[in-house]
């Protein structure tokens, strides 16, 4: 999303306040390019001597990197002294912009934040227009470290007395994130240790299995896990201290004993008391809720017409006649008071449960009730419950010692607390265990997969396959080594090998388009895809885009193809194509290291490398 | 009221009213911009439409009556605050609707190029270099405070002592930049570069490579196939060490540090991170010598923050000239007002165009 201020005005304002040179961070490559277009259309121009300075710097660079001279934005940059810098550009162009910035020839650079670490040039001012950054799919808010990384580009040592971070609003900026980022302390960093297959192979090549655990223990990951384990151990000690009063009693493991006893008792109790039981105060009151009784309810008084049990209701119900003549059903438990007054009711078997004349009489009598009526004193009888309890205890006595045990009251009292503490101990112990050995277990899991595929012997020594497979130290190494073992690459053309490596290497899902693909590469890609799917439980499959494979195949297959011609064949940005080919080169050179065991394949790889590295790709070391 | 109308009505309200309306309705509403806030309110409206509408009406009435008392608009949030007038005498006319002049002299004071002066290393740079003779060193300082000087100077001293130096950076592009820079300083015959697909002068005393390459070298050395002269390795400089926390590549930094030969010193250069002492403690626990931590938060070039309104007006972002250490309520009132005004304005065009279509 572009900022709300027009880019030309933005730079104008910065120039006016002497805040240039500036780096303007924008959300997308598109926004950077749009800003450059705005400048292309504008009529602003630098003073001739400054244009001259830019040209002279560029001329020197063009000698080293000829592709700069062909860049379409070259005249605009020279005229207005403003440039864009993002991952869609060729590295040589980015080097040129950085050099111009370092020499102080440019007034502003529009850059994306995605490559903030790669923007290795300072300026007097940094302009922030966003508070979040696109990561894989959706936008994530900047962390404090990220904001400081961006703001850190402001202020050139030796060239500026002060640096500036200028915030300008755009539709999706959150000022709080920016201010927090500028003022706060950076977040602590955490280890991101993952155990990959090449790591396992290389570790086992150099060290016997017994030493591996000690080596893993030296990682920052294990260091941080140990720290967490230590805090947990501190907590565990504290819990152990709390556990002290709950040590062994008549039986050593009284907590489990009591737990089992409790369970059995509950089950028994359930079996004996088949009928649902009311609480004692309600049970006692039920006898008095006879037809004609005046009772107190949460709102006003009422007169009981009948008492009944309904199938849908668990508790006993009463039908109440309200003073106004309304008849209502409610639970007996809602009755708050039972008054010492009752009237004669001529009962009837259907609604309203009394004869009409009697109902009228009752309504009249209710309206004449005095304000104060004495309540009935109701005694709750709770002997019944104890009887049931002792019954259960008796039946359980032959299985458990608890009912007659001398420490029974103590056990009963402490059990809940002791059980909670014991569970906490278990939980902490388990977590500590996991923290201490998790990394080692993950290593073992990886090693098992490698044994299964035959790279490792059952004693965890490298097999012949493992000896060469460990040299492939890139992402998706398992897929590549399995392809080599399946002889998928035997006798293929260099351009097809390059195409397959490109599609495995490319992990960007920005769309590109290139429909034509040779049948040989197409069928091989099908095979790769099948293998990648079958390896999915052990290794995340790569994107395997056919268009990048076709693009690379074309570049390697046709040595006469120019860079411009290649760029025309796809919608991918120049910088993305460059990165794709550079990464393919890296993968191919990994394949090339297998020359001792796979001379034919290594030879094909080196042929592909030779053709691949030409033109723009040859410019940089 | 249809949803469209409700949205238009919400869009017409000032931000302060929306914030009050969102209290208790929208989680973390103070963090949302206007559009997000309205979207969240509309989402809430699907649950309790009547409540939202009646509250909105009540708030609008209350604002209308308050509006009679106050002629114009500093947002309602500031009402409870003591006047800022004595602290900012230049802005006593702040509440006038016309764009008031804000005092920028403090913010913009001292812009310019410092007079050329002989270079003296900062005390922390000296400290890092002197400690490096005996121990590993981690440097965690803000971006742009002169880490490269430490790297160059340390490399120079190691080369003079006939030791090999390896310098790693996370990106190939950065490696190339450093290669050019170091070649200029040390001479082409003393600097080599190793990247994924290319090797130049691999026997040079100063080798620049990406961290992945160094990791591979160390693995090969551990497997018994010495590739580069690791026995004379005296210093490993790892630039941008905060990559240790990179989700995809952080593991490479760990492997490299774990397998780094014990006779070589480690110099970790990092941007400001939150827990450098933890990293130092880790290094101390696995390396033969205790690791020394050099850290500070002071930037060598002071940083100031400004807010640029879309109409071209520049105001300070914070009340203080520099950047304060905590952000609770430290925003400059004028920046706050302009930002609230921006959020109000950006919404209107969208809602009217909707109504037309």
mmCIF file of N, CA, C and O in Angstrom, chain B residues 125-207:
data_model
loop_
_atom_site.group_PDB
_atom_site.id
_atom_site.type_symbol
_atom_site.label_atom_id
_atom_site.label_comp_id
_atom_site.label_asym_id
_atom_site.label_seq_id
_atom_site.Cartn_x
_atom_site.Cartn_y
_atom_site.Cartn_z
ATOM 1 N N UNK B 125 34.770 0.056 21.241
ATOM 2 C CA UNK B 125 35.508 -0.595 20.159
ATOM 3 C C UNK B 125 36.877 -1.048 20.664
ATOM 4 O O UNK B 125 37.322 -2.166 20.408
ATOM 5 N N UNK B 126 37.530 -0.140 21.433
ATOM 6 C CA UNK B 126 38.819 -0.493 22.024
ATOM 7 C C UNK B 126 38.671 -1.699 22.949
ATOM 8 O O UNK B 126 39.486 -2.624 22.933
ATOM 9 N N UNK B 127 37.590 -1.656 23.739
ATOM 10 C CA UNK B 127 37.356 -2.739 24.695
ATOM 11 C C UNK B 127 37.214 -4.069 23.965
ATOM 12 O O UNK B 127 37.855 -5.062 24.320
ATOM 13 N N UNK B 128 36.407 -4.066 22.909
ATOM 14 C CA UNK B 128 36.191 -5.310 22.163
ATOM 15 C C UNK B 128 37.509 -5.826 21.602
ATOM 16 O O UNK B 128 37.823 -7.016 21.703
ATOM 17 N N UNK B 129 38.322 -4.908 21.053
ATOM 18 C CA UNK B 129 39.568 -5.338 20.414
ATOM 19 C C UNK B 129 40.565 -5.873 21.434
ATOM 20 O O UNK B 129 41.231 -6.878 21.206
ATOM 21 N N UNK B 130 40.655 -5.186 22.594
ATOM 22 C CA UNK B 130 41.650 -5.641 23.565
ATOM 23 C C UNK B 130 41.225 -6.972 24.179
ATOM 24 O O UNK B 130 42.043 -7.846 24.437
ATOM 25 N N UNK B 131 39.905 -7.142 24.393
ATOM 26 C CA UNK B 131 39.451 -8.409 24.951
ATOM 27 C C UNK B 131 39.665 -9.565 23.980
ATOM 28 O O UNK B 131 39.851 -10.705 24.384
ATOM 29 N N UNK B 132 39.625 -9.253 22.705
ATOM 30 C CA UNK B 132 39.694 -10.293 21.695
ATOM 31 C C UNK B 132 41.047 -11.002 21.710
ATOM 32 O O UNK B 132 41.182 -12.108 21.193
ATOM 33 N N UNK B 133 42.067 -10.382 22.298
ATOM 34 C CA UNK B 133 43.366 -11.054 22.356
ATOM 35 C C UNK B 133 43.311 -12.273 23.257
ATOM 36 O O UNK B 133 44.089 -13.201 23.093
ATOM 37 N N UNK B 134 42.394 -12.267 24.230
ATOM 38 C CA UNK B 134 42.371 -13.398 25.161
ATOM 39 C C UNK B 134 41.080 -14.204 25.112
ATOM 40 O O UNK B 134 41.090 -15.385 25.453
ATOM 41 N N UNK B 135 39.966 -13.598 24.733
ATOM 42 C CA UNK B 135 38.694 -14.332 24.818
ATOM 43 C C UNK B 135 37.861 -14.130 23.556
ATOM 44 O O UNK B 135 38.201 -13.326 22.695
ATOM 45 N N UNK B 136 36.772 -14.875 23.491
ATOM 46 C CA UNK B 136 35.757 -14.608 22.473
ATOM 47 C C UNK B 136 34.988 -13.349 22.865
ATOM 48 O O UNK B 136 34.886 -13.023 24.048
ATOM 49 N N UNK B 137 34.459 -12.675 21.862
ATOM 50 C CA UNK B 137 33.748 -11.426 22.147
ATOM 51 C C UNK B 137 32.429 -11.395 21.381
ATOM 52 O O UNK B 137 32.372 -11.788 20.216
ATOM 53 N N UNK B 138 31.376 -10.954 22.057
ATOM 54 C CA UNK B 138 30.113 -10.663 21.384
ATOM 55 C C UNK B 138 29.892 -9.163 21.446
ATOM 56 O O UNK B 138 30.024 -8.563 22.517
ATOM 57 N N UNK B 139 29.600 -8.567 20.309
ATOM 58 C CA UNK B 139 29.312 -7.138 20.269
ATOM 59 C C UNK B 139 27.856 -6.977 19.887
ATOM 60 O O UNK B 139 27.432 -7.440 18.832
ATOM 61 N N UNK B 140 27.068 -6.377 20.765
ATOM 62 C CA UNK B 140 25.658 -6.120 20.467
ATOM 63 C C UNK B 140 25.407 -4.633 20.618
ATOM 64 O O UNK B 140 25.256 -4.137 21.727
ATOM 65 N N UNK B 141 25.428 -3.922 19.527
ATOM 66 C CA UNK B 141 25.278 -2.461 19.557
ATOM 67 C C UNK B 141 24.288 -2.063 18.468
ATOM 68 O O UNK B 141 24.031 -2.833 17.551
ATOM 69 N N UNK B 142 23.708 -0.852 18.569
ATOM 70 C CA UNK B 142 22.736 -0.448 17.550
ATOM 71 C C UNK B 142 23.333 -0.443 16.149
ATOM 72 O O UNK B 142 24.549 -0.326 15.979
ATOM 73 N N UNK B 143 22.445 -0.549 15.163
ATOM 74 C CA UNK B 143 22.869 -0.527 13.766
ATOM 75 C C UNK B 143 23.640 0.762 13.485
ATOM 76 O O UNK B 143 23.243 1.832 13.936
ATOM 77 N N UNK B 144 24.712 0.637 12.769
ATOM 78 C CA UNK B 144 25.435 1.824 12.327
ATOM 79 C C UNK B 144 26.301 2.473 13.378
ATOM 80 O O UNK B 144 26.598 3.658 13.294
ATOM 81 N N UNK B 145 26.721 1.733 14.425
ATOM 82 C CA UNK B 145 27.593 2.409 15.379
ATOM 83 C C UNK B 145 29.055 2.034 15.189
ATOM 84 O O UNK B 145 29.882 2.410 15.991
ATOM 85 N N UNK B 146 29.384 1.295 14.157
ATOM 86 C CA UNK B 146 30.800 1.080 13.875
ATOM 87 C C UNK B 146 31.303 -0.309 14.182
ATOM 88 O O UNK B 146 32.404 -0.488 14.669
ATOM 89 N N UNK B 147 30.446 -1.301 13.910
ATOM 90 C CA UNK B 147 30.892 -2.683 14.105
ATOM 91 C C UNK B 147 31.971 -3.045 13.089
ATOM 92 O O UNK B 147 32.887 -3.796 13.395
ATOM 93 N N UNK B 148 31.833 -2.487 11.879
ATOM 94 C CA UNK B 148 32.770 -2.849 10.825
ATOM 95 C C UNK B 148 34.196 -2.469 11.211
ATOM 96 O O UNK B 148 35.143 -3.188 10.900
ATOM 97 N N UNK B 149 34.351 -1.339 11.917
ATOM 98 C CA UNK B 149 35.694 -0.937 12.337
ATOM 99 C C UNK B 149 36.319 -2.032 13.194
ATOM 100 O O UNK B 149 37.483 -2.386 13.017
ATOM 101 N N UNK B 150 35.529 -2.572 14.133
ATOM 102 C CA UNK B 150 36.037 -3.638 14.995
ATOM 103 C C UNK B 150 36.462 -4.828 14.149
ATOM 104 O O UNK B 150 37.541 -5.403 14.344
ATOM 105 N N UNK B 151 35.618 -5.175 13.163
ATOM 106 C CA UNK B 151 35.934 -6.329 12.316
ATOM 107 C C UNK B 151 37.240 -6.098 11.563
ATOM 108 O O UNK B 151 38.136 -6.960 11.554
ATOM 109 N N UNK B 152 37.385 -4.933 10.964
ATOM 110 C CA UNK B 152 38.572 -4.655 10.153
ATOM 111 C C UNK B 152 39.823 -4.666 11.022
ATOM 112 O O UNK B 152 40.832 -5.297 10.706
ATOM 113 N N UNK B 153 39.724 -3.992 12.160
ATOM 114 C CA UNK B 153 40.880 -3.857 13.033
ATOM 115 C C UNK B 153 41.287 -5.224 13.589
ATOM 116 O O UNK B 153 42.479 -5.561 13.629
ATOM 117 N N UNK B 154 40.280 -6.011 13.995
ATOM 118 C CA UNK B 154 40.576 -7.346 14.520
ATOM 119 C C UNK B 154 41.220 -8.204 13.438
ATOM 120 O O UNK B 154 42.196 -8.924 13.698
ATOM 121 N N UNK B 155 40.694 -8.098 12.206
ATOM 122 C CA UNK B 155 41.253 -8.882 11.106
ATOM 123 C C UNK B 155 42.697 -8.454 10.855
ATOM 124 O O UNK B 155 43.595 -9.291 10.693
ATOM 125 N N UNK B 156 42.942 -7.139 10.886
ATOM 126 C CA UNK B 156 44.290 -6.644 10.620
ATOM 127 C C UNK B 156 45.271 -7.226 11.644
ATOM 128 O O UNK B 156 46.337 -7.729 11.294
ATOM 129 N N UNK B 157 44.871 -7.165 12.930
ATOM 130 C CA UNK B 157 45.778 -7.649 13.970
ATOM 131 C C UNK B 157 46.048 -9.143 13.811
ATOM 132 O O UNK B 157 47.178 -9.594 13.998
ATOM 133 N N UNK B 158 45.001 -9.909 13.466
ATOM 134 C CA UNK B 158 45.190 -11.355 13.322
ATOM 135 C C UNK B 158 46.089 -11.663 12.129
ATOM 136 O O UNK B 158 46.959 -12.540 12.211
ATOM 137 N N UNK B 159 45.894 -10.930 11.044
ATOM 138 C CA UNK B 159 46.718 -11.180 9.861
ATOM 139 C C UNK B 159 48.180 -10.857 10.163
ATOM 140 O O UNK B 159 49.095 -11.594 9.791
ATOM 141 N N UNK B 160 48.395 -9.762 10.908
ATOM 142 C CA UNK B 160 49.767 -9.391 11.256
ATOM 143 C C UNK B 160 50.415 -10.476 12.108
ATOM 144 O O UNK B 160 51.630 -10.662 12.075
ATOM 145 N N UNK B 161 49.593 -11.180 12.909
ATOM 146 C CA UNK B 161 50.124 -12.268 13.724
ATOM 147 C C UNK B 161 50.176 -13.581 12.949
ATOM 148 O O UNK B 161 50.307 -14.641 13.543
ATOM 149 N N UNK B 162 50.030 -13.503 11.604
ATOM 150 C CA UNK B 162 50.140 -14.687 10.748
ATOM 151 C C UNK B 162 49.043 -15.709 10.990
ATOM 152 O O UNK B 162 49.284 -16.910 10.903
ATOM 153 N N UNK B 163 47.877 -15.252 11.307
ATOM 154 C CA UNK B 163 46.769 -16.179 11.490
ATOM 155 C C UNK B 163 45.785 -15.989 10.342
ATOM 156 O O UNK B 163 45.666 -14.915 9.776
ATOM 157 N N UNK B 164 45.028 -17.057 10.054
ATOM 158 C CA UNK B 164 43.984 -16.948 9.042
ATOM 159 C C UNK B 164 42.733 -16.348 9.689
ATOM 160 O O UNK B 164 42.417 -16.664 10.840
ATOM 161 N N UNK B 165 42.035 -15.503 8.945
ATOM 162 C CA UNK B 165 40.802 -14.897 9.442
ATOM 163 C C UNK B 165 39.668 -15.289 8.506
ATOM 164 O O UNK B 165 39.824 -15.254 7.289
ATOM 165 N N UNK B 166 38.546 -15.696 9.085
ATOM 166 C CA UNK B 166 37.366 -15.968 8.280
ATOM 167 C C UNK B 166 36.278 -14.985 8.683
ATOM 168 O O UNK B 166 36.006 -14.794 9.876
ATOM 169 N N UNK B 167 35.708 -14.345 7.690
ATOM 170 C CA UNK B 167 34.637 -13.375 7.941
ATOM 171 C C UNK B 167 33.377 -13.906 7.277
ATOM 172 O O UNK B 167 33.374 -14.188 6.088
ATOM 173 N N UNK B 168 32.291 -14.099 8.043
ATOM 174 C CA UNK B 168 31.067 -14.617 7.441
ATOM 175 C C UNK B 168 29.960 -13.587 7.526
ATOM 176 O O UNK B 168 29.873 -12.821 8.472
ATOM 177 N N UNK B 169 29.124 -13.580 6.495
ATOM 178 C CA UNK B 169 27.940 -12.714 6.501
ATOM 179 C C UNK B 169 26.765 -13.553 6.023
ATOM 180 O O UNK B 169 26.950 -14.569 5.371
ATOM 181 N N UNK B 170 25.559 -13.150 6.372
ATOM 182 C CA UNK B 170 24.416 -14.004 6.042
ATOM 183 C C UNK B 170 24.033 -14.009 4.566
ATOM 184 O O UNK B 170 23.472 -14.970 4.086
ATOM 185 N N UNK B 171 24.313 -12.928 3.853
ATOM 186 C CA UNK B 171 23.835 -12.848 2.473
ATOM 187 C C UNK B 171 25.004 -12.771 1.508
ATOM 188 O O UNK B 171 26.033 -12.183 1.807
ATOM 189 N N UNK B 172 24.804 -13.363 0.340
ATOM 190 C CA UNK B 172 25.845 -13.329 -0.667
ATOM 191 C C UNK B 172 26.136 -11.887 -1.075
ATOM 192 O O UNK B 172 27.288 -11.510 -1.281
ATOM 193 N N UNK B 173 25.060 -11.093 -1.136
ATOM 194 C CA UNK B 173 25.225 -9.698 -1.535
ATOM 195 C C UNK B 173 26.131 -8.962 -0.546
ATOM 196 O O UNK B 173 27.019 -8.193 -0.927
ATOM 197 N N UNK B 174 25.908 -9.232 0.755
ATOM 198 C CA UNK B 174 26.735 -8.583 1.763
ATOM 199 C C UNK B 174 28.174 -9.074 1.659
ATOM 200 O O UNK B 174 29.119 -8.300 1.818
ATOM 201 N N UNK B 175 28.345 -10.373 1.371
ATOM 202 C CA UNK B 175 29.695 -10.909 1.212
ATOM 203 C C UNK B 175 30.422 -10.171 0.100
ATOM 204 O O UNK B 175 31.590 -9.802 0.244
ATOM 205 N N UNK B 176 29.697 -9.959 -1.000
ATOM 206 C CA UNK B 176 30.323 -9.278 -2.128
ATOM 207 C C UNK B 176 30.717 -7.859 -1.762
ATOM 208 O O UNK B 176 31.802 -7.391 -2.102
ATOM 209 N N UNK B 177 29.809 -7.142 -1.050
ATOM 210 C CA UNK B 177 30.119 -5.784 -0.629
ATOM 211 C C UNK B 177 31.374 -5.775 0.233
ATOM 212 O O UNK B 177 32.275 -4.954 0.053
ATOM 213 N N UNK B 178 31.422 -6.709 1.187
ATOM 214 C CA UNK B 178 32.560 -6.746 2.107
ATOM 215 C C UNK B 178 33.835 -7.118 1.359
ATOM 216 O O UNK B 178 34.907 -6.617 1.680
ATOM 217 N N UNK B 179 33.699 -7.998 0.370
ATOM 218 C CA UNK B 179 34.863 -8.397 -0.404
ATOM 219 C C UNK B 179 35.483 -7.181 -1.079
ATOM 220 O O UNK B 179 36.683 -6.946 -0.997
ATOM 221 N N UNK B 180 34.608 -6.383 -1.715
ATOM 222 C CA UNK B 180 35.102 -5.166 -2.361
ATOM 223 C C UNK B 180 35.764 -4.254 -1.329
ATOM 224 O O UNK B 180 36.864 -3.738 -1.549
ATOM 225 N N UNK B 181 35.089 -4.076 -0.192
ATOM 226 C CA UNK B 181 35.574 -3.156 0.825
ATOM 227 C C UNK B 181 36.926 -3.627 1.388
ATOM 228 O O UNK B 181 37.869 -2.851 1.512
ATOM 229 N N UNK B 182 36.995 -4.920 1.712
ATOM 230 C CA UNK B 182 38.222 -5.440 2.327
ATOM 231 C C UNK B 182 39.375 -5.489 1.327
ATOM 232 O O UNK B 182 40.526 -5.308 1.692
ATOM 233 N N UNK B 183 39.024 -5.756 0.057
ATOM 234 C CA UNK B 183 40.078 -5.750 -0.957
ATOM 235 C C UNK B 183 40.712 -4.369 -1.032
ATOM 236 O O UNK B 183 41.928 -4.221 -1.137
ATOM 237 N N UNK B 184 39.864 -3.350 -0.928
ATOM 238 C CA UNK B 184 40.352 -1.971 -0.970
ATOM 239 C C UNK B 184 41.298 -1.724 0.210
ATOM 240 O O UNK B 184 42.291 -1.028 0.097
ATOM 241 N N UNK B 185 40.975 -2.309 1.378
ATOM 242 C CA UNK B 185 41.760 -2.027 2.574
ATOM 243 C C UNK B 185 43.029 -2.877 2.630
ATOM 244 O O UNK B 185 44.118 -2.375 2.892
ATOM 245 N N UNK B 186 42.879 -4.187 2.408
ATOM 246 C CA UNK B 186 44.009 -5.086 2.651
ATOM 247 C C UNK B 186 44.786 -5.437 1.382
ATOM 248 O O UNK B 186 45.850 -6.028 1.463
ATOM 249 N N UNK B 187 44.226 -5.141 0.228
ATOM 250 C CA UNK B 187 44.913 -5.524 -1.002
ATOM 251 C C UNK B 187 44.354 -6.826 -1.536
ATOM 252 O O UNK B 187 43.970 -7.707 -0.764
ATOM 253 N N UNK B 188 44.303 -6.945 -2.848
ATOM 254 C CA UNK B 188 43.617 -8.062 -3.498
ATOM 255 C C UNK B 188 44.246 -9.404 -3.146
ATOM 256 O O UNK B 188 43.567 -10.420 -3.056
ATOM 257 N N UNK B 189 45.583 -9.439 -2.902
ATOM 258 C CA UNK B 189 46.223 -10.733 -2.678
ATOM 259 C C UNK B 189 45.948 -11.269 -1.285
ATOM 260 O O UNK B 189 46.212 -12.428 -1.006
ATOM 261 N N UNK B 190 45.438 -10.445 -0.386
ATOM 262 C CA UNK B 190 45.247 -10.915 0.987
ATOM 263 C C UNK B 190 43.796 -11.217 1.298
ATOM 264 O O UNK B 190 43.459 -11.554 2.425
ATOM 265 N N UNK B 191 42.894 -11.024 0.336
ATOM 266 C CA UNK B 191 41.479 -11.266 0.585
ATOM 267 C C UNK B 191 40.949 -12.296 -0.414
ATOM 268 O O UNK B 191 41.209 -12.185 -1.611
ATOM 269 N N UNK B 192 40.246 -13.298 0.098
ATOM 270 C CA UNK B 192 39.622 -14.285 -0.772
ATOM 271 C C UNK B 192 38.143 -14.383 -0.466
ATOM 272 O O UNK B 192 37.686 -13.925 0.583
ATOM 273 N N UNK B 193 37.390 -14.949 -1.395
ATOM 274 C CA UNK B 193 35.945 -15.094 -1.165
ATOM 275 C C UNK B 193 35.506 -16.491 -1.578
ATOM 276 O O UNK B 193 35.988 -17.049 -2.566
ATOM 277 N N UNK B 194 34.653 -17.085 -0.782
ATOM 278 C CA UNK B 194 34.073 -18.386 -1.094
ATOM 279 C C UNK B 194 32.567 -18.256 -0.986
ATOM 280 O O UNK B 194 32.047 -17.907 0.067
ATOM 281 N N UNK B 195 31.863 -18.475 -2.091
ATOM 282 C CA UNK B 195 30.399 -18.527 -2.000
ATOM 283 C C UNK B 195 29.951 -19.850 -2.581
ATOM 284 O O UNK B 195 30.772 -20.662 -2.985
ATOM 285 N N UNK B 196 28.633 -20.026 -2.642
ATOM 286 C CA UNK B 196 28.084 -21.310 -3.039
ATOM 287 C C UNK B 196 28.647 -21.858 -4.342
ATOM 288 O O UNK B 196 28.814 -23.054 -4.483
ATOM 289 N N UNK B 197 28.958 -20.995 -5.293
ATOM 290 C CA UNK B 197 29.344 -21.512 -6.595
ATOM 291 C C UNK B 197 30.665 -20.931 -7.096
ATOM 292 O O UNK B 197 31.005 -21.086 -8.253
ATOM 293 N N UNK B 198 31.383 -20.237 -6.244
ATOM 294 C CA UNK B 198 32.581 -19.575 -6.757
ATOM 295 C C UNK B 198 33.636 -19.469 -5.668
ATOM 296 O O UNK B 198 33.322 -19.247 -4.514
ATOM 297 N N UNK B 199 34.868 -19.656 -6.015
ATOM 298 C CA UNK B 199 35.932 -19.438 -5.045
ATOM 299 C C UNK B 199 37.057 -18.628 -5.673
ATOM 300 O O UNK B 199 37.560 -18.951 -6.731
ATOM 301 N N UNK B 200 37.426 -17.536 -5.002
ATOM 302 C CA UNK B 200 38.515 -16.684 -5.466
ATOM 303 C C UNK B 200 39.574 -16.660 -4.374
ATOM 304 O O UNK B 200 39.267 -16.333 -3.220
ATOM 305 N N UNK B 201 40.808 -16.994 -4.715
ATOM 306 C CA UNK B 201 41.926 -16.845 -3.800
ATOM 307 C C UNK B 201 41.682 -17.531 -2.456
ATOM 308 O O UNK B 201 41.755 -16.905 -1.399
ATOM 309 N N UNK B 202 41.364 -18.835 -2.456
ATOM 310 C CA UNK B 202 40.991 -19.494 -1.195
ATOM 311 C C UNK B 202 42.151 -19.662 -0.217
ATOM 312 O O UNK B 202 41.930 -20.049 0.922
ATOM 313 N N UNK B 203 43.384 -19.373 -0.620
ATOM 314 C CA UNK B 203 44.512 -19.493 0.315
ATOM 315 C C UNK B 203 44.856 -18.152 0.960
ATOM 316 O O UNK B 203 45.843 -18.055 1.682
ATOM 317 N N UNK B 204 44.044 -17.126 0.711
ATOM 318 C CA UNK B 204 44.343 -15.804 1.276
ATOM 319 C C UNK B 204 44.180 -15.828 2.787
ATOM 320 O O UNK B 204 43.442 -16.651 3.324
ATOM 321 N N UNK B 205 44.891 -14.936 3.499
ATOM 322 C CA UNK B 205 44.764 -14.927 4.961
ATOM 323 C C UNK B 205 43.396 -14.435 5.439
ATOM 324 O O UNK B 205 42.975 -14.788 6.534
ATOM 325 N N UNK B 206 42.709 -13.619 4.656
ATOM 326 C CA UNK B 206 41.373 -13.170 5.048
ATOM 327 C C UNK B 206 40.363 -13.730 4.057
ATOM 328 O O UNK B 206 40.399 -13.396 2.874
ATOM 329 N N UNK B 207 39.474 -14.584 4.564
ATOM 330 C CA UNK B 207 38.505 -15.233 3.690
ATOM 331 C C UNK B 207 37.112 -14.745 4.030
ATOM 332 O O UNK B 207 36.714 -14.728 5.196
#
